[in-house]
Coordinates of C-alpha atoms in Angstrom, one line a residue:
M1 CA 34.2 72.6 -32.5
A2 CA 33.6 74.4 -29.3
R3 CA 31.2 77.0 -31.6
L4 CA 29.5 73.6 -33.2
S5 CA 28.7 72.2 -29.4
Y6 CA 27.0 76.0 -28.3
I7 CA 25.2 75.7 -31.5
L8 CA 23.7 72.2 -31.0
T9 CA 23.3 72.7 -27.2
F10 CA 21.0 75.9 -28.4
I11 CA 19.1 74.0 -30.8
S12 CA 18.1 71.3 -28.2
I13 CA 17.5 73.8 -25.3
A14 CA 14.8 75.5 -28.0
L15 CA 13.6 72.8 -29.0
M16 CA 12.7 71.0 -25.4
C17 CA 11.0 74.8 -25.0
V18 CA 8.9 74.1 -27.9
L19 CA 8.2 70.6 -26.9
A20 CA 7.1 71.6 -23.5
E21 CA 5.0 74.4 -24.7
E22 CA 2.8 71.8 -26.8
K23 CA 2.4 69.6 -24.1
L24 CA -1.1 68.7 -23.8
Y25 CA -3.3 69.3 -20.3
S26 CA -3.6 66.4 -18.2
D27 CA -6.3 64.3 -19.6
Q28 CA -7.5 63.3 -15.6
Y29 CA -10.9 64.8 -15.8
D30 CA -11.6 64.3 -19.3
D31 CA -14.4 61.6 -18.8
I32 CA -17.2 63.8 -16.9
D33 CA -20.2 64.3 -18.3
V34 CA -20.3 68.0 -19.6
M35 CA -23.8 67.8 -20.8
K36 CA -24.9 66.6 -16.8
I37 CA -23.4 69.6 -16.0
L38 CA -24.6 71.8 -18.3
E39 CA -28.7 70.9 -18.4
N40 CA -28.4 71.0 -14.0
E41 CA -29.0 74.3 -13.2
K42 CA -27.3 74.1 -10.0
L43 CA -24.0 72.4 -10.8
R44 CA -23.9 74.8 -13.8
K45 CA -23.9 77.8 -11.5
Q46 CA -21.3 76.2 -9.6
Y47 CA -19.0 75.7 -12.1
Y48 CA -19.6 79.1 -13.9
N49 CA -19.3 80.8 -10.5
C50 CA -16.2 79.1 -9.7
Y51 CA -14.7 80.4 -13.0
M52 CA -15.9 83.8 -12.6
D53 CA -14.6 84.0 -9.4
K54 CA -17.9 84.6 -7.7
E55 CA -17.6 81.3 -5.6
P56 CA -15.0 78.9 -4.3
C57 CA -14.5 76.2 -6.9
V58 CA -16.2 73.0 -4.9
T59 CA -14.4 70.2 -6.8
A60 CA -11.2 69.2 -8.1
D61 CA -12.1 69.1 -12.0
A62 CA -13.7 72.6 -11.5
K63 CA -10.6 73.5 -10.4
F64 CA -8.6 72.2 -13.3
F65 CA -11.1 73.3 -15.5
K66 CA -10.9 77.4 -14.6
E67 CA -7.0 76.7 -14.6
I68 CA -6.7 76.0 -18.1
F69 CA -10.2 77.4 -19.8
S70 CA -8.9 81.0 -20.6
E71 CA -5.9 79.5 -22.3
A72 CA -7.9 76.9 -24.1
L73 CA -10.7 79.4 -25.4
Q74 CA -8.2 82.1 -26.4
S75 CA -5.6 79.1 -28.3
N76 CA -8.5 77.6 -29.7
C77 CA -7.4 74.3 -27.5
K78 CA -4.0 73.9 -28.9
R79 CA -3.0 72.2 -25.8
C80 CA -6.4 70.0 -25.0
T81 CA -7.2 66.4 -25.6
E82 CA -9.5 65.4 -28.1
K83 CA -12.1 64.9 -25.6
Q84 CA -11.2 68.5 -24.1
K85 CA -11.9 69.6 -27.5
D86 CA -15.5 68.1 -27.9
I87 CA -15.9 69.1 -24.0
L88 CA -15.2 73.0 -24.6
N89 CA -17.1 72.7 -28.1
L90 CA -20.0 71.6 -26.0
I91 CA -19.7 74.4 -23.7
V92 CA -19.7 77.0 -26.5
D93 CA -22.5 75.7 -28.3
W94 CA -24.4 75.1 -25.2
Y95 CA -23.7 78.7 -23.7
T96 CA -24.2 80.6 -27.0
K97 CA -27.7 79.2 -27.8
N98 CA -28.8 79.0 -23.8
K99 CA -27.2 81.7 -22.1
P100 CA -25.2 84.3 -24.4
D101 CA -24.8 86.6 -22.0
E102 CA -23.2 84.5 -19.7
W103 CA -20.9 83.3 -22.9
E104 CA -19.9 87.2 -23.2
A105 CA -18.8 87.2 -19.5
L106 CA -17.1 84.2 -19.8
V107 CA -15.6 85.2 -22.7
A108 CA -14.8 88.4 -21.3
K109 CA -13.1 87.2 -18.3
S110 CA -10.9 85.0 -20.4
L111 CA -9.8 87.7 -22.2
E112 CA -9.0 89.9 -19.3
D113 CA -7.4 86.4 -17.6
M114 CA -4.8 86.4 -20.4
K115 CA -3.9 89.8 -20.7
K116 CA -2.8 89.2 -16.8
K117 CA -1.0 86.2 -17.4
N118 CA 0.9 87.8 -20.5
A119 CA 1.4 90.7 -18.3
N120 CA 3.4 88.6 -15.8

């Protein structure tokens, strides 16, 4: 009987870990107008430089997206809300068409960030 209790406890803990891992990112900033940012050179540079650690992040949404961007990109937006998936797709499309060199730098930075995260 005690053995069954241990097994059930283990299964419960494993399920909680899986469910916790599947938790979506906060939807707090899902309503940002990403095209407005991408089409405005000054705003776009602020967000880009924030992510690339070239300048401080000026807004709360920039800080939020900086925190999740690498994982979202590398996991194909596994934990994203539907709106965040749309945002990521817009960013990918815009950068690959308009600023491919910057896109390559973003991808390289995200790979570097994920390597550091996995090393810890």
